Coordinates of C-alpha atoms in Angstrom, one line a residue:
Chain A
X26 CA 0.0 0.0 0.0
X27 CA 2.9 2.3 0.6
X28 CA 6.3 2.7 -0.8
X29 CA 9.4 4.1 -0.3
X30 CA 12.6 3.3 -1.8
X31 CA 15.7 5.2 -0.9
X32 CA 13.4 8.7 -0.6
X33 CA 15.9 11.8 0.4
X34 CA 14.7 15.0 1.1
X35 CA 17.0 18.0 1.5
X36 CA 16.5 21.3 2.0
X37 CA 18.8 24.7 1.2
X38 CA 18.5 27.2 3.9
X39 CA 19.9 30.5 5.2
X40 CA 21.6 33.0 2.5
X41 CA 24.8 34.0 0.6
X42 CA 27.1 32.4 2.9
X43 CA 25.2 31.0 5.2
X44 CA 23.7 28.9 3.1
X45 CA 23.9 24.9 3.5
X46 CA 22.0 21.8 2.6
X47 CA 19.9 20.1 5.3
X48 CA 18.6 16.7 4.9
X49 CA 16.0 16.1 6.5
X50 CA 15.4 12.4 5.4
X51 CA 18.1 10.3 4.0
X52 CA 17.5 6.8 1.8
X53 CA 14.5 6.1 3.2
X54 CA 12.8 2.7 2.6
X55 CA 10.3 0.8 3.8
X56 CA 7.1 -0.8 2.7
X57 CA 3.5 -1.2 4.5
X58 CA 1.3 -3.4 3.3
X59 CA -2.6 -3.4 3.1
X60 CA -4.3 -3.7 6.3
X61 CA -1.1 -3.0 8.5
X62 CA -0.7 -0.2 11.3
X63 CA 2.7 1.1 11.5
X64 CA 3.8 3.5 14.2
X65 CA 6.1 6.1 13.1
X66 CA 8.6 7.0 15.6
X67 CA 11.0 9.6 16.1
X68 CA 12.1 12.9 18.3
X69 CA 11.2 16.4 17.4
X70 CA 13.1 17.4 13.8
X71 CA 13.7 13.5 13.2
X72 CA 11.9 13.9 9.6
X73 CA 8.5 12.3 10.2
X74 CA 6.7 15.6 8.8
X75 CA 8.6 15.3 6.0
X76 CA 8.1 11.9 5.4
X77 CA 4.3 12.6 5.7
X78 CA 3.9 15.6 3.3
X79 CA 6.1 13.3 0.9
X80 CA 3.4 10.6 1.3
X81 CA 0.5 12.9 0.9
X82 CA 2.1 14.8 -2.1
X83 CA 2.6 18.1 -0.8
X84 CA 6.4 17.5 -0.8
X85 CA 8.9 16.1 -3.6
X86 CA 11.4 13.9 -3.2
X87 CA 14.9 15.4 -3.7
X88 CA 16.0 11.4 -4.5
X89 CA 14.5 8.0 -5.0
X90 CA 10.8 7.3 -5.0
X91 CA 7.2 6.5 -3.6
X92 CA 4.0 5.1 -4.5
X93 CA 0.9 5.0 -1.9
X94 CA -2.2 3.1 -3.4
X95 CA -0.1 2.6 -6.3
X96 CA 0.0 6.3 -7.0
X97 CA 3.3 8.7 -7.4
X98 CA 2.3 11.2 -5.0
X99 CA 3.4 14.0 -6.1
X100 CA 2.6 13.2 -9.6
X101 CA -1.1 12.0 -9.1
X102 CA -1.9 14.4 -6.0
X103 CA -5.5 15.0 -6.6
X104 CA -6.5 11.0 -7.6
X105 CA -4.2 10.2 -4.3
X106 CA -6.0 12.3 -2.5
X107 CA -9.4 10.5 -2.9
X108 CA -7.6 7.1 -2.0
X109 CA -6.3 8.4 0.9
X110 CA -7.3 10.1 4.6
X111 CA -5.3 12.5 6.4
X112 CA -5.1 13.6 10.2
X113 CA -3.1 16.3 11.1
X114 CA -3.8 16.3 15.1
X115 CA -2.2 20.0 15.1
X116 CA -4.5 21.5 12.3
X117 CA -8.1 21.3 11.5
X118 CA -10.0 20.6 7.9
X119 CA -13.4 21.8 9.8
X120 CA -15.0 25.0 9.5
X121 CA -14.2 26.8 12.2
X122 CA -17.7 28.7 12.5
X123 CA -20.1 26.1 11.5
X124 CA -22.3 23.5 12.7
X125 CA -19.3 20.1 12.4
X126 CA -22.0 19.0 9.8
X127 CA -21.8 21.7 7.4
X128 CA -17.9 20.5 7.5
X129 CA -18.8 16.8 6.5
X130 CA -21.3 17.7 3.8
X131 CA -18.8 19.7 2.6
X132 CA -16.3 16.8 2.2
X133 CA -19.2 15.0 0.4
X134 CA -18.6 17.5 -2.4
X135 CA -15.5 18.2 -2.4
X136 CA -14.3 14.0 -2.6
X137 CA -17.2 13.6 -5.0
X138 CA -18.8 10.8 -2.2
X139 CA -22.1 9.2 -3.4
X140 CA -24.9 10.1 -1.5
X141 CA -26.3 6.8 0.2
X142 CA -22.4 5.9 1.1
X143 CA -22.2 9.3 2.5
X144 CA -25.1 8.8 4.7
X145 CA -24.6 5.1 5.6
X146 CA -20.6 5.9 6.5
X147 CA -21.4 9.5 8.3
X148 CA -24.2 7.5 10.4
X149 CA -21.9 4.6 11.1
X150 CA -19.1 6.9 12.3
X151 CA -21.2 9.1 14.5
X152 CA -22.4 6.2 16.1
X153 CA -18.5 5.1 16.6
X154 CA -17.0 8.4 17.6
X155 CA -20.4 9.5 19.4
X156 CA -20.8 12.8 17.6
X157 CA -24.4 13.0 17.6
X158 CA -24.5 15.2 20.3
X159 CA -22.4 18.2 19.1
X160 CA -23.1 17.7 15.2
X161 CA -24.7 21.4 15.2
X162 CA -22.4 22.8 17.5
X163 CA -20.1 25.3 15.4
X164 CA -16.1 23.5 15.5
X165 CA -15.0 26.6 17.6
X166 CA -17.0 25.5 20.3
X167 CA -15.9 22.3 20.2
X168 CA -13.8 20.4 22.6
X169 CA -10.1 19.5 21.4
X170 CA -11.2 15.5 21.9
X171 CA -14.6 16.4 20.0
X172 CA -12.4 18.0 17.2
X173 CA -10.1 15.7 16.4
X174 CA -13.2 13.2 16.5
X175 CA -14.4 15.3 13.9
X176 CA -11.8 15.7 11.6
X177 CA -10.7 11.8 12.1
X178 CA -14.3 11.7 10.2
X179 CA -13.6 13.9 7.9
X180 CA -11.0 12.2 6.7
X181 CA -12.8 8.8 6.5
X182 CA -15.8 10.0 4.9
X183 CA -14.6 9.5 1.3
X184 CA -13.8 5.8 2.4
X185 CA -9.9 5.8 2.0
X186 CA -7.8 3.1 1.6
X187 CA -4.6 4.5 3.6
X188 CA -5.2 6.6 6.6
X189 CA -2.4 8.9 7.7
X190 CA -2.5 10.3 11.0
X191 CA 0.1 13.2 12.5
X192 CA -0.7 13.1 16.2
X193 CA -3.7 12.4 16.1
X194 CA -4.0 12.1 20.3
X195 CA -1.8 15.2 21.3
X196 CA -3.9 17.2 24.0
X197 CA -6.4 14.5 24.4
X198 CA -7.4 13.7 28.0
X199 CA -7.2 10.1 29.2
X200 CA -10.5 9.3 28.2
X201 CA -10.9 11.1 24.7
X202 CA -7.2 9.1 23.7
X203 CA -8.9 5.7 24.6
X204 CA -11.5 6.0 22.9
X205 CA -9.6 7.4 19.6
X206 CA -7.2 4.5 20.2
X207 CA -10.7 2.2 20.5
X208 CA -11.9 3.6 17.4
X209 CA -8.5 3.5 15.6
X210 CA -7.9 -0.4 15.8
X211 CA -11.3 -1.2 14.7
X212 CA -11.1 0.9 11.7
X213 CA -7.7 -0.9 10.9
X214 CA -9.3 -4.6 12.5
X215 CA -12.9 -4.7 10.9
X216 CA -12.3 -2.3 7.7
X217 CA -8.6 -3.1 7.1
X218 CA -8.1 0.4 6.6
X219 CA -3.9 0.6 6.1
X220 CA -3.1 3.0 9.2
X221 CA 0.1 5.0 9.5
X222 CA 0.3 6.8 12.5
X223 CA 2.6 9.5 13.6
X224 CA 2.8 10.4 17.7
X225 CA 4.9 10.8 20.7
X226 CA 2.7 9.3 22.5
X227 CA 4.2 5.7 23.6
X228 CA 0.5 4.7 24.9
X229 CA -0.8 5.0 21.6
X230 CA 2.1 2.9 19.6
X231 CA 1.8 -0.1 22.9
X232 CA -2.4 0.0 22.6
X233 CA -2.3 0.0 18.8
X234 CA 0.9 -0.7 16.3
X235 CA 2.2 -4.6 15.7
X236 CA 4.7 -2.2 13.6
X237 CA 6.8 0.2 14.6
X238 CA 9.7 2.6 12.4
X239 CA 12.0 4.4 13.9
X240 CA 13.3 7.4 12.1
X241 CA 16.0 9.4 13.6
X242 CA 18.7 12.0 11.9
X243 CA 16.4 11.2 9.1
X244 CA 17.3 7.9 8.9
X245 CA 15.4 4.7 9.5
X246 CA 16.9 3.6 12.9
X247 CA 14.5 0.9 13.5
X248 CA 12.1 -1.5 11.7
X249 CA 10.2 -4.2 13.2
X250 CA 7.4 -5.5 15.9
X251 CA 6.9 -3.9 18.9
X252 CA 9.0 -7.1 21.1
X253 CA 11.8 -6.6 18.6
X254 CA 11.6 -3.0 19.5
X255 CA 12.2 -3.7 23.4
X256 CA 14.6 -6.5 22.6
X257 CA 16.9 -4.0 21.5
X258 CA 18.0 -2.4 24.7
X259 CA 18.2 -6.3 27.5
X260 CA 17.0 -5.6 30.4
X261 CA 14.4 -2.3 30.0
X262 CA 10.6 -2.7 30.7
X263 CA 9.3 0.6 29.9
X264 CA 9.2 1.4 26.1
X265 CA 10.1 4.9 27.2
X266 CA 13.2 3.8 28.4
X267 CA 13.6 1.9 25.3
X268 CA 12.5 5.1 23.0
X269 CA 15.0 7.4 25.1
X270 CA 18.3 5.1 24.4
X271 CA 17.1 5.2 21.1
X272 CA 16.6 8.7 20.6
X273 CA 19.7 9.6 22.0
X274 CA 21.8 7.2 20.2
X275 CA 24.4 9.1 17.8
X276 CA 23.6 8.2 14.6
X277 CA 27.2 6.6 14.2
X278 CA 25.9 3.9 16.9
X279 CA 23.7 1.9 14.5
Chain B
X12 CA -41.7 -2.5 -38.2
X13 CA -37.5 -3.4 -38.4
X14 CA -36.1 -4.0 -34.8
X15 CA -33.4 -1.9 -33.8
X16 CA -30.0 -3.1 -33.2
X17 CA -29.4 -3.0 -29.8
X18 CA -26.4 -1.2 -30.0
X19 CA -27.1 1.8 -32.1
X20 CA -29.4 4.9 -31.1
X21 CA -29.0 4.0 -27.8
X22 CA -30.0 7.2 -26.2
X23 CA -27.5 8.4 -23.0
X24 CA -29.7 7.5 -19.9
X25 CA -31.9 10.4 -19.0
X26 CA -30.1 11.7 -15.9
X27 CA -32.0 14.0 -13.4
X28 CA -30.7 17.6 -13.7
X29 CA -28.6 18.2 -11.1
X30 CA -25.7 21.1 -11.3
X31 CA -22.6 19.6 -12.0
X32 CA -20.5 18.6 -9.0
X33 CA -17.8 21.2 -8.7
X34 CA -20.5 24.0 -9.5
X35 CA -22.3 22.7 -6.2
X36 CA -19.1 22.7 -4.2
X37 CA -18.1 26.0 -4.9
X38 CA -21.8 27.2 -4.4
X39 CA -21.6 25.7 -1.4
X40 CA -18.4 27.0 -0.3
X41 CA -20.0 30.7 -1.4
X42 CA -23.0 29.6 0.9
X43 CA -20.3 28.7 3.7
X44 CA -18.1 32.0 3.0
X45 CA -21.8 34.0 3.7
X46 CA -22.1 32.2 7.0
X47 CA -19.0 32.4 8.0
X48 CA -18.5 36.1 8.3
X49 CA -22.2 35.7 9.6
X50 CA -21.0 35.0 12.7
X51 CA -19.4 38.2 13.0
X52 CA -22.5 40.3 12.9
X53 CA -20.7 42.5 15.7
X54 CA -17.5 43.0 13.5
X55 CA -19.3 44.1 10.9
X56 CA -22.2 46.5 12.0
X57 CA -19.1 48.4 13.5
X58 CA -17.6 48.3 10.2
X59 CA -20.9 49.6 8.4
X60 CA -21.0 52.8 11.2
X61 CA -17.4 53.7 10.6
X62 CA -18.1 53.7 7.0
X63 CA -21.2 55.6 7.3
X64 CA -19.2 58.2 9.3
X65 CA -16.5 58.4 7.1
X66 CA -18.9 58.6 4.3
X67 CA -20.8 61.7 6.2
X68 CA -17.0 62.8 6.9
X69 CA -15.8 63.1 3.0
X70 CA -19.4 64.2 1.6
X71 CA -19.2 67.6 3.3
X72 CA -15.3 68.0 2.0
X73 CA -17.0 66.8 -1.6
X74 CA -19.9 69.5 -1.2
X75 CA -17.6 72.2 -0.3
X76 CA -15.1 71.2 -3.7
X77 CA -18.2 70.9 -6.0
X78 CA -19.7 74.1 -4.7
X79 CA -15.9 75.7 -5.3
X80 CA -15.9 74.0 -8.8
X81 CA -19.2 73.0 -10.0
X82 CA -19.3 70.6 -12.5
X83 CA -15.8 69.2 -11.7
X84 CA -15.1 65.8 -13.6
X85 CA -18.2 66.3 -15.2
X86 CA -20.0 65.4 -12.2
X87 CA -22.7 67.8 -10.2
X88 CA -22.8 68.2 -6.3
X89 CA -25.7 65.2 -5.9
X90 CA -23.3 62.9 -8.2
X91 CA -20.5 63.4 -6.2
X92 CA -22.1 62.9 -2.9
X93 CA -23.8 59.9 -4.2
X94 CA -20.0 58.8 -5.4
X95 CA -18.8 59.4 -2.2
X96 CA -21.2 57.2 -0.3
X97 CA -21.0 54.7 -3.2
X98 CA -17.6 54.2 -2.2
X99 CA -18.6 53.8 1.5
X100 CA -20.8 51.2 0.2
X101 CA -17.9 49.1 -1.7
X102 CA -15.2 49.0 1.1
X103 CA -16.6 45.9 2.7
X104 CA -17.2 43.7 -0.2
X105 CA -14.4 44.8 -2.6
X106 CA -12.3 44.8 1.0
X107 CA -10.5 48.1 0.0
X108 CA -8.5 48.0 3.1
X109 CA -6.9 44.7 2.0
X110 CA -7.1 41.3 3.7
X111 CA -10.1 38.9 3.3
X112 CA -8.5 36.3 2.0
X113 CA -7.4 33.9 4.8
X114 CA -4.8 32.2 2.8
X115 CA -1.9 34.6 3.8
X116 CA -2.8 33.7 7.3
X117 CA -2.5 30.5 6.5
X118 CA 1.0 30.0 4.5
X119 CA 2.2 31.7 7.9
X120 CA 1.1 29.7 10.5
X121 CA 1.3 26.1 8.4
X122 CA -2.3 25.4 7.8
X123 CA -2.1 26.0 4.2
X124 CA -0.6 22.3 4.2
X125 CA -4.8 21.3 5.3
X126 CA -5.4 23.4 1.7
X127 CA -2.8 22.0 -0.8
X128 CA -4.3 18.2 0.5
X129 CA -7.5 18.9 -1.3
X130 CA -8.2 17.4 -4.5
X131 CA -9.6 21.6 -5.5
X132 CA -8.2 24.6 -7.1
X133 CA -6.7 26.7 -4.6
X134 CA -8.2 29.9 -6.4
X135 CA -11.6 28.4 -7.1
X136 CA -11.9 27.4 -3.2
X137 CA -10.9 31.0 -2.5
X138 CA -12.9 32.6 -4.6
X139 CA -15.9 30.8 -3.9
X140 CA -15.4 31.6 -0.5
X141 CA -14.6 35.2 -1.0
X142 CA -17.9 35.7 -3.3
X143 CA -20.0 34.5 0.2
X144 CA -18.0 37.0 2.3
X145 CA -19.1 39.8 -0.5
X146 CA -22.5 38.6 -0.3
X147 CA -22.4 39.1 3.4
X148 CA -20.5 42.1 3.7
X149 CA -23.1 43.6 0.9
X150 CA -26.0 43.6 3.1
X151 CA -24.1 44.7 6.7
X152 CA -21.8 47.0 5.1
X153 CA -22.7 48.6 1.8
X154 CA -26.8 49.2 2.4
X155 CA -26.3 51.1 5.8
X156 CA -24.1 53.6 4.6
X157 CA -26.1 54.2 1.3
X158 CA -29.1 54.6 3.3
X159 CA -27.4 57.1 5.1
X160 CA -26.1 58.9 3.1
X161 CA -29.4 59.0 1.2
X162 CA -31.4 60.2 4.4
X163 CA -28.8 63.3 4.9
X164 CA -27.7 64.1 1.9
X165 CA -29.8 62.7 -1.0
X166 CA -28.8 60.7 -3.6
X167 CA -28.8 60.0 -7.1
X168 CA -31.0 56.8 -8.1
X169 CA -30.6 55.5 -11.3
X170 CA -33.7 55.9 -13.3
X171 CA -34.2 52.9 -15.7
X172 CA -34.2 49.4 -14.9
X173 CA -31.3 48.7 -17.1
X174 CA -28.7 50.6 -15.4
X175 CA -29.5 48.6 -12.3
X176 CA -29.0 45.4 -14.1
X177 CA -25.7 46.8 -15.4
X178 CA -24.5 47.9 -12.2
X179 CA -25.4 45.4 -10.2
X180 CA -23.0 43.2 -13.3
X181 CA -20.3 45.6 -12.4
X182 CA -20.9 45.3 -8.7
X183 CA -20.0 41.4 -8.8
X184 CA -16.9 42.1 -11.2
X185 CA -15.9 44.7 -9.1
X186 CA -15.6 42.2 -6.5
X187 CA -14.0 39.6 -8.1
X188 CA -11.5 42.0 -9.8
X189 CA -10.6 43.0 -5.9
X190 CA -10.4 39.2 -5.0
X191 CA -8.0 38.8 -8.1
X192 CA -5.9 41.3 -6.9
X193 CA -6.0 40.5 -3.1
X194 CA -5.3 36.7 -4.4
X195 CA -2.0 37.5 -5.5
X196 CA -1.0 39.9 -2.9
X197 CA -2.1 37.3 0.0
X198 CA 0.2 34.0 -2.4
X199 CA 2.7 36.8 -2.3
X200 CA 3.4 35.2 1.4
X201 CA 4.4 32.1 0.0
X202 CA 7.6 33.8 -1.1
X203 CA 7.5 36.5 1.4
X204 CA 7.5 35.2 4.8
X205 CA 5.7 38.6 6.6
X206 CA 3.7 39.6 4.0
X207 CA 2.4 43.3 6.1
X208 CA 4.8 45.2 3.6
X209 CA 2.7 43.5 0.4
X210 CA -0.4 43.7 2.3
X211 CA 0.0 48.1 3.4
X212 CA 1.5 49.1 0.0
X213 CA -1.6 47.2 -1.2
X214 CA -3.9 48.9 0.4
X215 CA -2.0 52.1 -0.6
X216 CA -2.7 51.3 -4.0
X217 CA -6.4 50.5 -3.9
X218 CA -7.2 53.4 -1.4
X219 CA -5.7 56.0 -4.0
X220 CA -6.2 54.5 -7.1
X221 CA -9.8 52.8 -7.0
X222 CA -11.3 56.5 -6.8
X223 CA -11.7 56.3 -3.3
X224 CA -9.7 59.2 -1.8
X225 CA -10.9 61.2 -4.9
X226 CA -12.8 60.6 -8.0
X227 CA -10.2 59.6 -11.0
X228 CA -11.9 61.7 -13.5
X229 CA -10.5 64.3 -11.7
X230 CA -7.0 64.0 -12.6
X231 CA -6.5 65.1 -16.1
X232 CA -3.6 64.1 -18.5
X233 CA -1.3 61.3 -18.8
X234 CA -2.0 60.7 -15.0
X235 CA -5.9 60.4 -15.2
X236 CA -5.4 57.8 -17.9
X237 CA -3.3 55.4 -16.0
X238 CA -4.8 55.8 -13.2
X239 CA -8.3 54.9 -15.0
X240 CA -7.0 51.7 -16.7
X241 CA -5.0 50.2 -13.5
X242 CA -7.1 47.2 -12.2
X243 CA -8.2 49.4 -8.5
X244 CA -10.5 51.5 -11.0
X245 CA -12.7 48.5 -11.5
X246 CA -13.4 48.3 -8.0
X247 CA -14.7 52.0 -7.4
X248 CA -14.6 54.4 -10.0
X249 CA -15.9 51.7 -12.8
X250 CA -18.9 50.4 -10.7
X251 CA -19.9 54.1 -9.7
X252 CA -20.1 55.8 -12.4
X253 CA -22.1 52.6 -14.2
X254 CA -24.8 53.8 -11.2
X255 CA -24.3 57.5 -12.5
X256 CA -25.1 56.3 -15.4
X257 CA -21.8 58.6 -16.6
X258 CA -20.0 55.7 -18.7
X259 CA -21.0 53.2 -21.3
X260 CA -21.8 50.2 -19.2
X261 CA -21.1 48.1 -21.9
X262 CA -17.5 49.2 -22.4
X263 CA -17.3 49.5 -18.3
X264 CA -18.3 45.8 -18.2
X265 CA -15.8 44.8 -20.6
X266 CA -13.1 46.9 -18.9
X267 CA -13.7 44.9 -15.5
X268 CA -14.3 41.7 -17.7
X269 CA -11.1 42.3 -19.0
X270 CA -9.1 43.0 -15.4
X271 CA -11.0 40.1 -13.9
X272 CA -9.9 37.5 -16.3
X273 CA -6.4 38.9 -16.2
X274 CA -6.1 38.7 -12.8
X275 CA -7.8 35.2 -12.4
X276 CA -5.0 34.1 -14.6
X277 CA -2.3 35.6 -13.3
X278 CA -3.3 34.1 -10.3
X279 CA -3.7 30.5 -11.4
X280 CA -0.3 30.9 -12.8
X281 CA 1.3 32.1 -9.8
X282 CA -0.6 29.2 -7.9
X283 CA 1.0 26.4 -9.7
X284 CA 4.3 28.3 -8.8
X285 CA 3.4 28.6 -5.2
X286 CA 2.5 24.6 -5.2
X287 CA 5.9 24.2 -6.9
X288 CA 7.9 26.0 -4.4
X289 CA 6.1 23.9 -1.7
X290 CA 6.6 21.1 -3.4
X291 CA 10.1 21.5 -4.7
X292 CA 11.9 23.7 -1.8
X293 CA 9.4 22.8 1.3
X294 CA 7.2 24.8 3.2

C-alpha cells in the first residue's frame, strides 16, 4: 500500500554564505502493506513531517521514489488524495464557525462521495465516535477531543484506503485518547483500513501498532514489531526507556 | 416494423438535472463564506457605522469642492455625494483595506498544508469563498451607509431598470476583480515570509487608485489615464459611475471583464508556482 525506496529530502537554507543543505530524510525505505498499522517514531526534527507531506504529495522527493495506493504522490496528488485520509492532530479541515455537519457535507462535495455511502458511513461513524451530540455545534465551540473526533471523520468520509495520521491524540485527556485508540484499531481490524500513525505518545504505539519505524537523523533507525523493538535495549521494561536510548543514540551507533 | 440493433441509437440514460459537481461545491463554499463572516454580525455592524461616518465625513469635503468648482469631472454636487457614499458602500465587499483572504494567514502559520491536500483549485476554493464574504459584507456594510447617506444628503437613483442590471453586473466584477488582486498579494506570502509590507503598500494602492480618496476623472492628462486603466478603477470608479449612469456600461463591463480574467489568470499561474515551491523547496 505504501512505498518508499531510498526517498531523500533536502532542504537549502539560510543566505549568501550562510547557506547549506539540510537533509532532512536520507535513503529512506520501507514498505507497509494493506491492512497494517505502523507506528512512526522519532524525536522532534527527526523527519517524520517530512516523510508525511512526501506521502501525501505536498512535498517532492529530492532522490528516490514513492507510491501510496499505487500512485506517485506528487505526480497524481488529486487522484491520491481521494484514496487516501489524512489527520493532522495539530491542524483542523473543519470550518471553524459552523455547525461540524456543514464540515462533512462539505467533504461530500468536495471527494465527489455518493450520496447513500455518505449517509450510511457518516451514520456509522457518528455512532463510533459519538458525535451525535455536538453535530450542530459550530467546531470553535468544540472540545479539542470532539475536534479531532471530527476531523478523524472527515477524513474517512470518502472511504480511504490509507489513513495517515500526525498526532492524532496530542492534547487529548485520558479518556478522549482511549476512545480514539478504540476507534483506531477497529477501523484498521474490521475495515482493514492501512493506518500510518505518527505520535509521541508511547501509549498509543503499545495499545495499537504490531509495527513500529523508527526514524531518527532522518534515517530509518528501527524496523520491526513492537517485542523486537524492546529486545533491542536487555534488560528495560518501559518502552520509554527503550525510546529514550534510542533517541539519543548518535547516529554513528547503529 | 424493423427492430433496432441493440447497440445503435442507444440514447444516453436520461439523468435527473442536477448542477454539476464542482458547480455545487463551490456554491456551497460561497454559501459557507456568507455564514462564516455571519458569525461576525458585531464586527461588521461596527464596520458599516465607521463607514457611514466616514462617508458623512468626505461628503461635506466633496460638497464644499463641487460648490468651489461646480461641475468638476463632469460630475454635479448630488453625483459626487452619491460617489462618495457609493464608495462607502464598496469597502466591505471589494475589502478596499486589504485582507479577506485567509490564505496569507495560513502559509504563515502552516495550515495552508490542510489546503494543498485537497483534490480543488486553490483559487476556485478562494474565490468561492470570498464571493460569500461579499455577499455578506453587501448587506451589513454597503446598504447602511447608502441609506445614510441617502437620508442626509440625498442621492442619485438610477432611473431605468437597465442601469440597475448593469451595475449590479459591475458590482460582482468589481468584486472579483478586488479578489484577483487581493489573491496574488495574499500568495505573495508564500515567497515573502511577513507579507504586512505586500499587504500596506496594497492597500496604498487600492485606497488612491480605485477612486476612493478622490474621483479619478478628476485628474487630467497622462495621470488620469493610467490611473483609469490600472485594475483598483474596476473596484470604485468603474462600478460608480455605471450607477451614475456617466460611462457606457457596456465598455465599463468589458473593462472589469477584462481586469477580472487577467487577474484570475495571473493568479492560477502564480498558484501552480506557489505549489511548486512547496513542493520542490518545502514549506
Amino acid at each position: 500500500m505504501i512505498e518508499v525506496d531510498g526517498a531523500g529530502r533536502s532542504f537549502t537554507v539560510g543566505r549568501g554564505r550562510a547557506r547549506r543543505t539540510v537533509h532532512a530524510v536520507r535513503e529512506l525505505s520501507f514498505t507497509v502493506a494493506a491492512g497494517e498499522f505502523v507506528g512512526y517514531l522519532g524525536p522532534n526534527g527527526a523527519g517524520k513531517s517530512t516523510t508525511i507531506k512526501m506521502l501525501t504529495g505536498i512535498l517532492a522527493p529530492t532522490s528516490g521514489r514513492l507510491r501510496v495506493a499505487g500512485l506517485d504522490p506528487t505526480r497524481r496528488r488529486t487522484a491520491l488524495a481521494r484514496r487516501i485520509g489524512v489527520v493532522f492532530g495539530q491542524r483542523t479541515t473543519l470550518w471553524w464557525d459552523l455547525p461540524l455537519k456543514d464540515s462533512f457535507e462539505l467533504v461530500r462535495l468536495l471527494y465527489k462521495v455518493d450520496r447513500n455511502d455518505f449517509r450510511r458511513r457518516l451514520d456509522e461513524l457518528t455512532e463510533l465516535l459519538d458525535l451525535a451530540a455536538f453535530m450542530r455545534t459550530p467546531v470553535r465551540q468544540l472540545s479539542l477531543g470532539q475536534r479531532m473526533r471530527g476531523d478523524v471523520t472527515a477524513a474517512l468520509l470518502h472511504d480511504p484506503a490509507v489513513l495517515v495520521l500526525d498526532e492524532p491524540t496530542i492534547g487529548l485527556d485520558v479518556v478522549s485518547k482511549a476512545a480514539m485508540r478504540e476507534f483506531l484499531g477497529r477501523l484498521n481490524a474490521e475495515r482493514g483500513t492501512t493506518v500510518l500513525l505518527t505520535t509521541h505518545d508511547l501509549g498509543d504505539i503499545e495499545k495499537l501498532c504490531r509495527r513500529v519505524m523508527l526514524i531518527h537523523h532522518g534515517r530509518l533507525g528501527f524496523d520491526g514489531t513492537l517485542e523486537d523493538l524492546r529486545a533491542t535495549t536487555p534488560g528495560e521494561d518501559s518502552l520509554e526507556d527503550v525510546v529514550t536510548r534510542l533517541y539519543t543514540a548518535s547516529p554513528a551507533d547503529r | 416494423m424493423p427492430s433496432r440493433h441493440p447497440e445503435e441509437a442507444v440514447f444516453p440514460p436520461r439523468t435527473r438535472l442536477r448542477p454539476h459537481p464542482r458547480l455545487s461545491l463551490y456554491a456551497r463554499l460561497a454559501g459557507y463564506g456568507f455564514r462564516r463572516h455571519s458569525a461576525y454580525r458585531a464586527a461588521a455592524l461596527a464596520g458599516a457605522f465607521t463607514n457611514t461616518v466616514f462617508g458623512i465625513l468626505r461628503a461635506h469635503v466633496l460638497i464644499a469642492l463641487w460648490e468651489a468648482r461646480p461641475g468638476l469631472a463632469g460630475y454635479d454636487v448630488a453625483d459626487a455625494v452619491t460617489f462618495c457614499f457609493l464608495g462607502q458602500a464598496f469597502i466591505g465587499p471589494m475589502q478596499l483595506l486589504g485582507g479577506g483572504v485567509q490564505l496569507a494567514e495560513r502559509v504563515r502559520s502552516g495550515d495552508v498544508a490542510v489546503d494543498l491536500l485537497r483534490p480543488a483549485s486553490l483559487q476556485a476554493w478562494n474565490l468561492a469563498d470570498d464571493l460569500g464574504r461579499a455577499g455578506y459584507l453587501f448587506l451589513l456594510r454597503s446598504v447602511p451607509p447608502t441609506l445614510a447617506g441617502a437620508a442626509l444628503f440625498g442621492i442619485v437613483t438610477p432611473a431605468h431598470l437597465a442601469t440597475w442590471a448593469f451595475f449590479t453586473a459591475s458590482f460582482v466584477l468589481g468584486v472579483v476583480v478586488s479578489f484577483g488582486w487581493r489573491y496574488l498579494v495574499a500568495l505573495s506570502s508564500f515567497w515573502i515570509v511577513d507579507d504586512r509590507g505586500t499587504q500596506a503598500l496594497s492597500m496604498v494602492m487600492a485606497m488612491f487608485f480605485s477612486g476612493m480618496v478622490l474621483p479619478l476623472n478628476l485628474f487630467p492628462g497622462w495621470f488620469g489615464t493610467l490611473a483609469q486603466s490600472l485594475p483598483w478603477a474596476a473596484m470604485v470608479q468603474v462600478p460608480a459611475d455605471v450607477y451614475l449612469g456617466k460611462r457606457d456600461a457596456l465598455e465599463a463591463l468589458g473593462f472589469q471583464a477584462l481586469w477580472a480574467a487577467a487577474l484570475l489568470a495571473l493568479g492560477a499561474l502564480a498558484t501552480r508556482a506557489a505549489r511548486r515551491k512547496v513542493v520542490v523547496q518545502g514549506g
